[in-house]
Amino acid sequence: MSIVYKCRHCGHVVGKLDQQVIDSTMLGFDQLSVEDRKEMIEYQNNGDVHITVICENCEESLGHNPHYHELDFFIQ
């Protein structure tokens, strides 16, 4: 089972953890609202968990171009 952190904008895999057991409290999932969990966490059929995040490069682009926040995807 893997926990895969992937950028919501560019699709870059930010990180991957290989775990046998996932402690959602240790990972901070309990700090997210129910809505955020639905939006950010996707459970795969093979047991993997995909977490949608924003990578450093996209975060920097958003900082320089605040109007990008209005877009679902700003990288073509």
PDB file of N, CA and C in Angstrom:
ATOM      1  N   MET A   1       0.845  -1.162   0.000  1.00  0.00           N
ATOM      2  CA  MET A   1       0.000   0.000   0.000  1.00  0.00           C
ATOM      3  C   MET A   1       0.895   1.232   0.000  1.00  0.00           C
ATOM      4  N   SER A   2       0.539   2.216  -0.825  1.00  0.00           N
ATOM      5  CA  SER A   2       1.320   3.441  -0.926  1.00  0.00           C
ATOM      6  C   SER A   2       0.420   4.649  -0.709  1.00  0.00           C
ATOM      7  N   ILE A   3       1.011   5.681  -0.188  1.00  0.00           N
ATOM      8  CA  ILE A   3       0.357   6.977  -0.093  1.00  0.00           C
ATOM      9  C   ILE A   3       1.101   7.857  -1.083  1.00  0.00           C
ATOM     10  N   VAL A   4       0.401   8.339  -2.095  1.00  0.00           N
ATOM     11  CA  VAL A   4       1.019   9.110  -3.165  1.00  0.00           C
ATOM     12  C   VAL A   4       0.507  10.541  -3.101  1.00  0.00           C
ATOM     13  N   TYR A   5       1.420  11.485  -2.967  1.00  0.00           N
ATOM     14  CA  TYR A   5       1.085  12.908  -2.962  1.00  0.00           C
ATOM     15  C   TYR A   5       1.358  13.445  -4.366  1.00  0.00           C
ATOM     16  N   LYS A   6       0.304  13.996  -4.991  1.00  0.00           N
ATOM     17  CA  LYS A   6       0.394  14.428  -6.381  1.00  0.00           C
ATOM     18  C   LYS A   6      -0.159  15.846  -6.523  1.00  0.00           C
ATOM     19  N   CYS A   7       0.518  16.680  -7.313  1.00  0.00           N
ATOM     20  CA  CYS A   7       0.098  18.064  -7.511  1.00  0.00           C
ATOM     21  C   CYS A   7      -1.192  18.126  -8.323  1.00  0.00           C
ATOM     22  N   ARG A   8      -2.129  18.901  -7.829  1.00  0.00           N
ATOM     23  CA  ARG A   8      -3.422  19.049  -8.490  1.00  0.00           C
ATOM     24  C   ARG A   8      -3.324  19.822  -9.798  1.00  0.00           C
ATOM     25  N   HIS A   9      -2.272  20.615  -9.986  1.00  0.00           N
ATOM     26  CA  HIS A   9      -2.164  21.458 -11.171  1.00  0.00           C
ATOM     27  C   HIS A   9      -1.295  20.853 -12.271  1.00  0.00           C
ATOM     28  N   CYS A  10      -0.111  20.380 -11.916  1.00  0.00           N
ATOM     29  CA  CYS A  10       0.814  19.879 -12.940  1.00  0.00           C
ATOM     30  C   CYS A  10       0.899  18.355 -12.989  1.00  0.00           C
ATOM     31  N   GLY A  11       0.360  17.675 -11.970  1.00  0.00           N
ATOM     32  CA  GLY A  11       0.383  16.218 -11.959  1.00  0.00           C
ATOM     33  C   GLY A  11       1.676  15.607 -11.444  1.00  0.00           C
ATOM     34  N   HIS A  12       2.639  16.429 -11.054  1.00  0.00           N
ATOM     35  CA  HIS A  12       3.930  15.943 -10.540  1.00  0.00           C
ATOM     36  C   HIS A  12       3.730  15.176  -9.229  1.00  0.00           C
ATOM     37  N   VAL A  13       4.377  14.018  -9.120  1.00  0.00           N
ATOM     38  CA  VAL A  13       4.331  13.264  -7.865  1.00  0.00           C
ATOM     39  C   VAL A  13       5.309  13.930  -6.899  1.00  0.00           C
ATOM     40  N   VAL A  14       4.766  14.520  -5.843  1.00  0.00           N
ATOM     41  CA  VAL A  14       5.550  15.259  -4.864  1.00  0.00           C
ATOM     42  C   VAL A  14       6.250  14.300  -3.902  1.00  0.00           C
ATOM     43  N   GLY A  15       5.593  13.207  -3.579  1.00  0.00           N
ATOM     44  CA  GLY A  15       6.186  12.241  -2.668  1.00  0.00           C
ATOM     45  C   GLY A  15       5.363  10.973  -2.605  1.00  0.00           C
ATOM     46  N   LYS A  16       5.990   9.917  -2.080  1.00  0.00           N
ATOM     47  CA  LYS A  16       5.321   8.621  -1.985  1.00  0.00           C
ATOM     48  C   LYS A  16       5.807   7.926  -0.722  1.00  0.00           C
ATOM     49  N   LEU A  17       4.860   7.423   0.052  1.00  0.00           N
ATOM     50  CA  LEU A  17       5.179   6.668   1.251  1.00  0.00           C
ATOM     51  C   LEU A  17       4.664   5.249   1.073  1.00  0.00           C
ATOM     52  N   ASP A  18       5.492   4.277   1.345  1.00  0.00           N
ATOM     53  CA  ASP A  18       5.063   2.881   1.302  1.00  0.00           C
ATOM     54  C   ASP A  18       4.803   2.435   2.734  1.00  0.00           C
ATOM     55  N   GLN A  19       3.543   2.152   3.035  1.00  0.00           N
ATOM     56  CA  GLN A  19       3.136   1.793   4.392  1.00  0.00           C
ATOM     57  C   GLN A  19       2.236   0.566   4.361  1.00  0.00           C
ATOM     58  N   GLN A  20       2.330  -0.244   5.380  1.00  0.00           N
ATOM     59  CA  GLN A  20       1.418  -1.370   5.530  1.00  0.00           C
ATOM     60  C   GLN A  20       0.120  -0.922   6.187  1.00  0.00           C
ATOM     61  N   VAL A  21       0.243   0.012   7.122  1.00  0.00           N
ATOM     62  CA  VAL A  21      -0.917   0.521   7.845  1.00  0.00           C
ATOM     63  C   VAL A  21      -0.872   2.044   7.774  1.00  0.00           C
ATOM     64  N   ILE A  22      -2.019   2.657   7.505  1.00  0.00           N
ATOM     65  CA  ILE A  22      -2.091   4.108   7.430  1.00  0.00           C
ATOM     66  C   ILE A  22      -2.781   4.632   8.679  1.00  0.00           C
ATOM     67  N   ASP A  23      -2.116   5.524   9.388  1.00  0.00           N
ATOM     68  CA  ASP A  23      -2.701   6.194  10.545  1.00  0.00           C
ATOM     69  C   ASP A  23      -3.100   7.594  10.098  1.00  0.00           C
ATOM     70  N   SER A  24      -4.384   7.772   9.816  1.00  0.00           N
ATOM     71  CA  SER A  24      -4.855   9.045   9.281  1.00  0.00           C
ATOM     72  C   SER A  24      -4.616  10.202  10.246  1.00  0.00           C
ATOM     73  N   THR A  25      -4.600   9.925  11.542  1.00  0.00           N
ATOM     74  CA  THR A  25      -4.330  10.972  12.520  1.00  0.00           C
ATOM     75  C   THR A  25      -2.877  11.425  12.424  1.00  0.00           C
ATOM     76  N   MET A  26      -1.976  10.484  12.271  1.00  0.00           N
ATOM     77  CA  MET A  26      -0.558  10.808  12.159  1.00  0.00           C
ATOM     78  C   MET A  26      -0.274  11.626  10.896  1.00  0.00           C
ATOM     79  N   LEU A  27      -1.023  11.352   9.830  1.00  0.00           N
ATOM     80  CA  LEU A  27      -0.843  12.077   8.582  1.00  0.00           C
ATOM     81  C   LEU A  27      -1.600  13.405   8.564  1.00  0.00           C
ATOM     82  N   GLY A  28      -2.426  13.647   9.568  1.00  0.00           N
ATOM     83  CA  GLY A  28      -3.136  14.914   9.658  1.00  0.00           C
ATOM     84  C   GLY A  28      -4.469  14.953   8.944  1.00  0.00           C
ATOM     85  N   PHE A  29      -4.930  13.799   8.437  1.00  0.00           N
ATOM     86  CA  PHE A  29      -6.204  13.780   7.717  1.00  0.00           C
ATOM     87  C   PHE A  29      -7.366  14.193   8.614  1.00  0.00           C
ATOM     88  N   ASP A  30      -7.240  13.942   9.912  1.00  0.00           N
ATOM     89  CA  ASP A  30      -8.312  14.296  10.851  1.00  0.00           C
ATOM     90  C   ASP A  30      -8.455  15.809  11.011  1.00  0.00           C
ATOM     91  N   GLN A  31      -7.457  16.560  10.577  1.00  0.00           N
ATOM     92  CA  GLN A  31      -7.502  18.018  10.655  1.00  0.00           C
ATOM     93  C   GLN A  31      -8.279  18.633   9.488  1.00  0.00           C
ATOM     94  N   LEU A  32      -8.552  17.826   8.452  1.00  0.00           N
ATOM     95  CA  LEU A  32      -9.282  18.310   7.279  1.00  0.00           C
ATOM     96  C   LEU A  32     -10.776  18.228   7.513  1.00  0.00           C
ATOM     97  N   SER A  33     -11.498  19.152   6.886  1.00  0.00           N
ATOM     98  CA  SER A  33     -12.958  19.074   6.939  1.00  0.00           C
ATOM     99  C   SER A  33     -13.403  17.896   6.076  1.00  0.00           C
ATOM    100  N   VAL A  34     -14.633  17.480   6.248  1.00  0.00           N
ATOM    101  CA  VAL A  34     -15.172  16.374   5.452  1.00  0.00           C
ATOM    102  C   VAL A  34     -15.114  16.733   3.966  1.00  0.00           C
ATOM    103  N   GLU A  35     -15.432  17.982   3.651  1.00  0.00           N
ATOM    104  CA  GLU A  35     -15.400  18.438   2.257  1.00  0.00           C
ATOM    105  C   GLU A  35     -13.988  18.373   1.687  1.00  0.00           C
ATOM    106  N   ASP A  36     -13.005  18.838   2.459  1.00  0.00           N
ATOM    107  CA  ASP A  36     -11.613  18.793   2.010  1.00  0.00           C
ATOM    108  C   ASP A  36     -11.141  17.356   1.820  1.00  0.00           C
ATOM    109  N   ARG A  37     -11.514  16.464   2.726  1.00  0.00           N
ATOM    110  CA  ARG A  37     -11.139  15.047   2.580  1.00  0.00           C
ATOM    111  C   ARG A  37     -11.677  14.479   1.279  1.00  0.00           C
ATOM    112  N   LYS A  38     -12.933  14.788   0.968  1.00  0.00           N
ATOM    113  CA  LYS A  38     -13.535  14.279  -0.275  1.00  0.00           C
ATOM    114  C   LYS A  38     -12.806  14.820  -1.495  1.00  0.00           C
ATOM    115  N   GLU A  39     -12.372  16.071  -1.410  1.00  0.00           N
ATOM    116  CA  GLU A  39     -11.710  16.710  -2.536  1.00  0.00           C
ATOM    117  C   GLU A  39     -10.252  16.268  -2.700  1.00  0.00           C
ATOM    118  N   MET A  40      -9.566  15.995  -1.587  1.00  0.00           N
ATOM    119  CA  MET A  40      -8.125  15.765  -1.630  1.00  0.00           C
ATOM    120  C   MET A  40      -7.689  14.311  -1.551  1.00  0.00           C
ATOM    121  N   ILE A  41      -8.507  13.438  -0.981  1.00  0.00           N
ATOM    122  CA  ILE A  41      -8.088  12.057  -0.735  1.00  0.00           C
ATOM    123  C   ILE A  41      -8.885  11.111  -1.619  1.00  0.00           C
ATOM    124  N   GLU A  42      -8.164  10.283  -2.358  1.00  0.00           N
ATOM    125  CA  GLU A  42      -8.802   9.307  -3.245  1.00  0.00           C
ATOM    126  C   GLU A  42      -8.238   7.924  -2.946  1.00  0.00           C
ATOM    127  N   TYR A  43      -9.118   7.006  -2.606  1.00  0.00           N
ATOM    128  CA  TYR A  43      -8.714   5.639  -2.284  1.00  0.00           C
ATOM    129  C   TYR A  43      -8.785   4.790  -3.550  1.00  0.00           C
ATOM    130  N   GLN A  44      -7.694   4.097  -3.862  1.00  0.00           N
ATOM    131  CA  GLN A  44      -7.601   3.275  -5.062  1.00  0.00           C
ATOM    132  C   GLN A  44      -8.022   1.836  -4.745  1.00  0.00           C
ATOM    133  N   ASN A  45      -8.413   1.098  -5.778  1.00  0.00           N
ATOM    134  CA  ASN A  45      -8.832  -0.298  -5.609  1.00  0.00           C
ATOM    135  C   ASN A  45      -7.720  -1.194  -5.065  1.00  0.00           C
ATOM    136  N   ASN A  46      -6.472  -0.857  -5.367  1.00  0.00           N
ATOM    137  CA  ASN A  46      -5.352  -1.693  -4.922  1.00  0.00           C
ATOM    138  C   ASN A  46      -4.899  -1.368  -3.495  1.00  0.00           C
ATOM    139  N   GLY A  47      -5.602  -0.439  -2.821  1.00  0.00           N
ATOM    140  CA  GLY A  47      -5.264  -0.078  -1.452  1.00  0.00           C
ATOM    141  C   GLY A  47      -4.439   1.191  -1.332  1.00  0.00           C
ATOM    142  N   ASP A  48      -3.930   1.697  -2.446  1.00  0.00           N
ATOM    143  CA  ASP A  48      -3.171   2.942  -2.416  1.00  0.00           C
ATOM    144  C   ASP A  48      -4.098   4.106  -2.084  1.00  0.00           C
ATOM    145  N   VAL A  49      -3.503   5.152  -1.554  1.00  0.00           N
ATOM    146  CA  VAL A  49      -4.226   6.380  -1.260  1.00  0.00           C
ATOM    147  C   VAL A  49      -3.526   7.509  -2.012  1.00  0.00           C
ATOM    148  N   HIS A  50      -4.279   8.238  -2.834  1.00  0.00           N
ATOM    149  CA  HIS A  50      -3.726   9.372  -3.572  1.00  0.00           C
ATOM    150  C   HIS A  50      -4.209  10.658  -2.906  1.00  0.00           C
ATOM    151  N   ILE A  51      -3.252  11.526  -2.576  1.00  0.00           N
ATOM    152  CA  ILE A  51      -3.537  12.792  -1.915  1.00  0.00           C
ATOM    153  C   ILE A  51      -3.219  13.914  -2.896  1.00  0.00           C
ATOM    154  N   THR A  52      -4.198  14.784  -3.124  1.00  0.00           N
ATOM    155  CA  THR A  52      -4.006  15.914  -4.021  1.00  0.00           C
ATOM    156  C   THR A  52      -3.471  17.092  -3.227  1.00  0.00           C
ATOM    157  N   VAL A  53      -2.306  17.608  -3.647  1.00  0.00           N
ATOM    158  CA  VAL A  53      -1.652  18.735  -2.983  1.00  0.00           C
ATOM    159  C   VAL A  53      -1.235  19.747  -4.057  1.00  0.00           C
ATOM    160  N   ILE A  54      -0.482  20.758  -3.665  1.00  0.00           N
ATOM    161  CA  ILE A  54       0.084  21.709  -4.622  1.00  0.00           C
ATOM    162  C   ILE A  54       1.599  21.688  -4.436  1.00  0.00           C
ATOM    163  N   CYS A  55       2.326  21.445  -5.522  1.00  0.00           N
ATOM    164  CA  CYS A  55       3.791  21.381  -5.438  1.00  0.00           C
ATOM    165  C   CYS A  55       4.378  22.789  -5.278  1.00  0.00           C
ATOM    166  N   GLU A  56       5.647  22.852  -4.935  1.00  0.00           N
ATOM    167  CA  GLU A  56       6.313  24.131  -4.697  1.00  0.00           C
ATOM    168  C   GLU A  56       6.310  25.025  -5.934  1.00  0.00           C
ATOM    169  N   ASN A  57       6.533  24.441  -7.112  1.00  0.00           N
ATOM    170  CA  ASN A  57       6.570  25.250  -8.336  1.00  0.00           C
ATOM    171  C   ASN A  57       5.214  25.874  -8.631  1.00  0.00           C
ATOM    172  N   CYS A  58       4.152  25.103  -8.490  1.00  0.00           N
ATOM    173  CA  CYS A  58       2.814  25.632  -8.745  1.00  0.00           C
ATOM    174  C   CYS A  58       2.426  26.640  -7.669  1.00  0.00           C
ATOM    175  N   GLU A  59       2.828  26.399  -6.435  1.00  0.00           N
ATOM    176  CA  GLU A  59       2.560  27.349  -5.349  1.00  0.00           C
ATOM    177  C   GLU A  59       3.241  28.677  -5.640  1.00  0.00           C
ATOM    178  N   GLU A  60       4.468  28.616  -6.136  1.00  0.00           N
ATOM    179  CA  GLU A  60       5.190  29.839  -6.485  1.00  0.00           C
ATOM    180  C   GLU A  60       4.485  30.571  -7.623  1.00  0.00           C
ATOM    181  N   SER A  61       4.045  29.827  -8.639  1.00  0.00           N
ATOM    182  CA  SER A  61       3.313  30.441  -9.758  1.00  0.00           C
ATOM    183  C   SER A  61       2.028  31.097  -9.274  1.00  0.00           C
ATOM    184  N   LEU A  62       1.326  30.440  -8.348  1.00  0.00           N
ATOM    185  CA  LEU A  62       0.104  31.017  -7.794  1.00  0.00           C
ATOM    186  C   LEU A  62       0.414  32.289  -7.005  1.00  0.00           C
ATOM    187  N   GLY A  63       1.551  32.311  -6.324  1.00  0.00           N
ATOM    188  CA  GLY A  63       1.952  33.496  -5.568  1.00  0.00           C
ATOM    189  C   GLY A  63       2.241  34.683  -6.474  1.00  0.00           C
ATOM    190  N   HIS A  64       2.849  34.413  -7.634  1.00  0.00           N
ATOM    191  CA  HIS A  64       3.183  35.476  -8.583  1.00  0.00           C
ATOM    192  C   HIS A  64       1.985  35.883  -9.437  1.00  0.00           C
ATOM    193  N   ASN A  65       1.016  34.988  -9.566  1.00  0.00           N
ATOM    194  CA  ASN A  65      -0.154  35.226 -10.419  1.00  0.00           C
ATOM    195  C   ASN A  65      -1.431  34.878  -9.657  1.00  0.00           C
ATOM    196  N   PRO A  66      -1.849  35.719  -8.727  1.00  0.00           N
ATOM    197  CA  PRO A  66      -2.996  35.398  -7.871  1.00  0.00           C
ATOM    198  C   PRO A  66      -4.279  35.098  -8.639  1.00  0.00           C
ATOM    199  N   HIS A  67      -4.423  35.645  -9.836  1.00  0.00           N
ATOM    200  CA  HIS A  67      -5.636  35.374 -10.619  1.00  0.00           C
ATOM    201  C   HIS A  67      -5.725  33.911 -11.054  1.00  0.00           C
ATOM    202  N   TYR A  68      -4.634  33.163 -10.972  1.00  0.00           N
ATOM    203  CA  TYR A  68      -4.666  31.735 -11.296  1.00  0.00           C
ATOM    204  C   TYR A  68      -5.558  30.948 -10.331  1.00  0.00           C
ATOM    205  N   HIS A  69      -5.768  31.471  -9.123  1.00  0.00           N
ATOM    206  CA  HIS A  69      -6.624  30.787  -8.146  1.00  0.00           C
ATOM    207  C   HIS A  69      -8.038  30.592  -8.677  1.00  0.00           C
ATOM    208  N   GLU A  70      -8.449  31.431  -9.622  1.00  0.00           N
ATOM    209  CA  GLU A  70      -9.792  31.332 -10.205  1.00  0.00           C
ATOM    210  C   GLU A  70      -9.922  30.127 -11.128  1.00  0.00           C
ATOM    211  N   LEU A  71      -8.800  29.582 -11.590  1.00  0.00           N
ATOM    212  CA  LEU A  71      -8.789  28.502 -12.568  1.00  0.00           C
ATOM    213  C   LEU A  71      -8.646  27.147 -11.897  1.00  0.00           C
ATOM    214  N   ASP A  72      -9.294  26.137 -12.457  1.00  0.00           N
ATOM    215  CA  ASP A  72      -9.112  24.779 -11.963  1.00  0.00           C
ATOM    216  C   ASP A  72      -7.727  24.267 -12.326  1.00  0.00           C
ATOM    217  N   PHE A  73      -7.292  24.570 -13.548  1.00  0.00           N
ATOM    218  CA  PHE A  73      -5.976  24.170 -14.037  1.00  0.00           C
ATOM    219  C   PHE A  73      -5.362  25.363 -14.747  1.00  0.00           C
ATOM    220  N   PHE A  74      -4.145  25.750 -14.372  1.00  0.00           N
ATOM    221  CA  PHE A  74      -3.512  26.876 -15.046  1.00  0.00           C
ATOM    222  C   PHE A  74      -2.310  26.454 -15.869  1.00  0.00           C
ATOM    223  N   ILE A  75      -1.954  25.186 -15.832  1.00  0.00           N
ATOM    224  CA  ILE A  75      -0.841  24.674 -16.642  1.00  0.00           C
ATOM    225  C   ILE A  75      -1.442  23.866 -17.775  1.00  0.00           C
ATOM    226  N   GLN A  76      -1.094  24.247 -18.989  1.00  0.00           N
ATOM    227  CA  GLN A  76      -1.647  23.586 -20.177  1.00  0.00           C
ATOM    228  C   GLN A  76      -0.703  22.523 -20.690  1.00  0.00           C
TER     229      GLN A  76
END
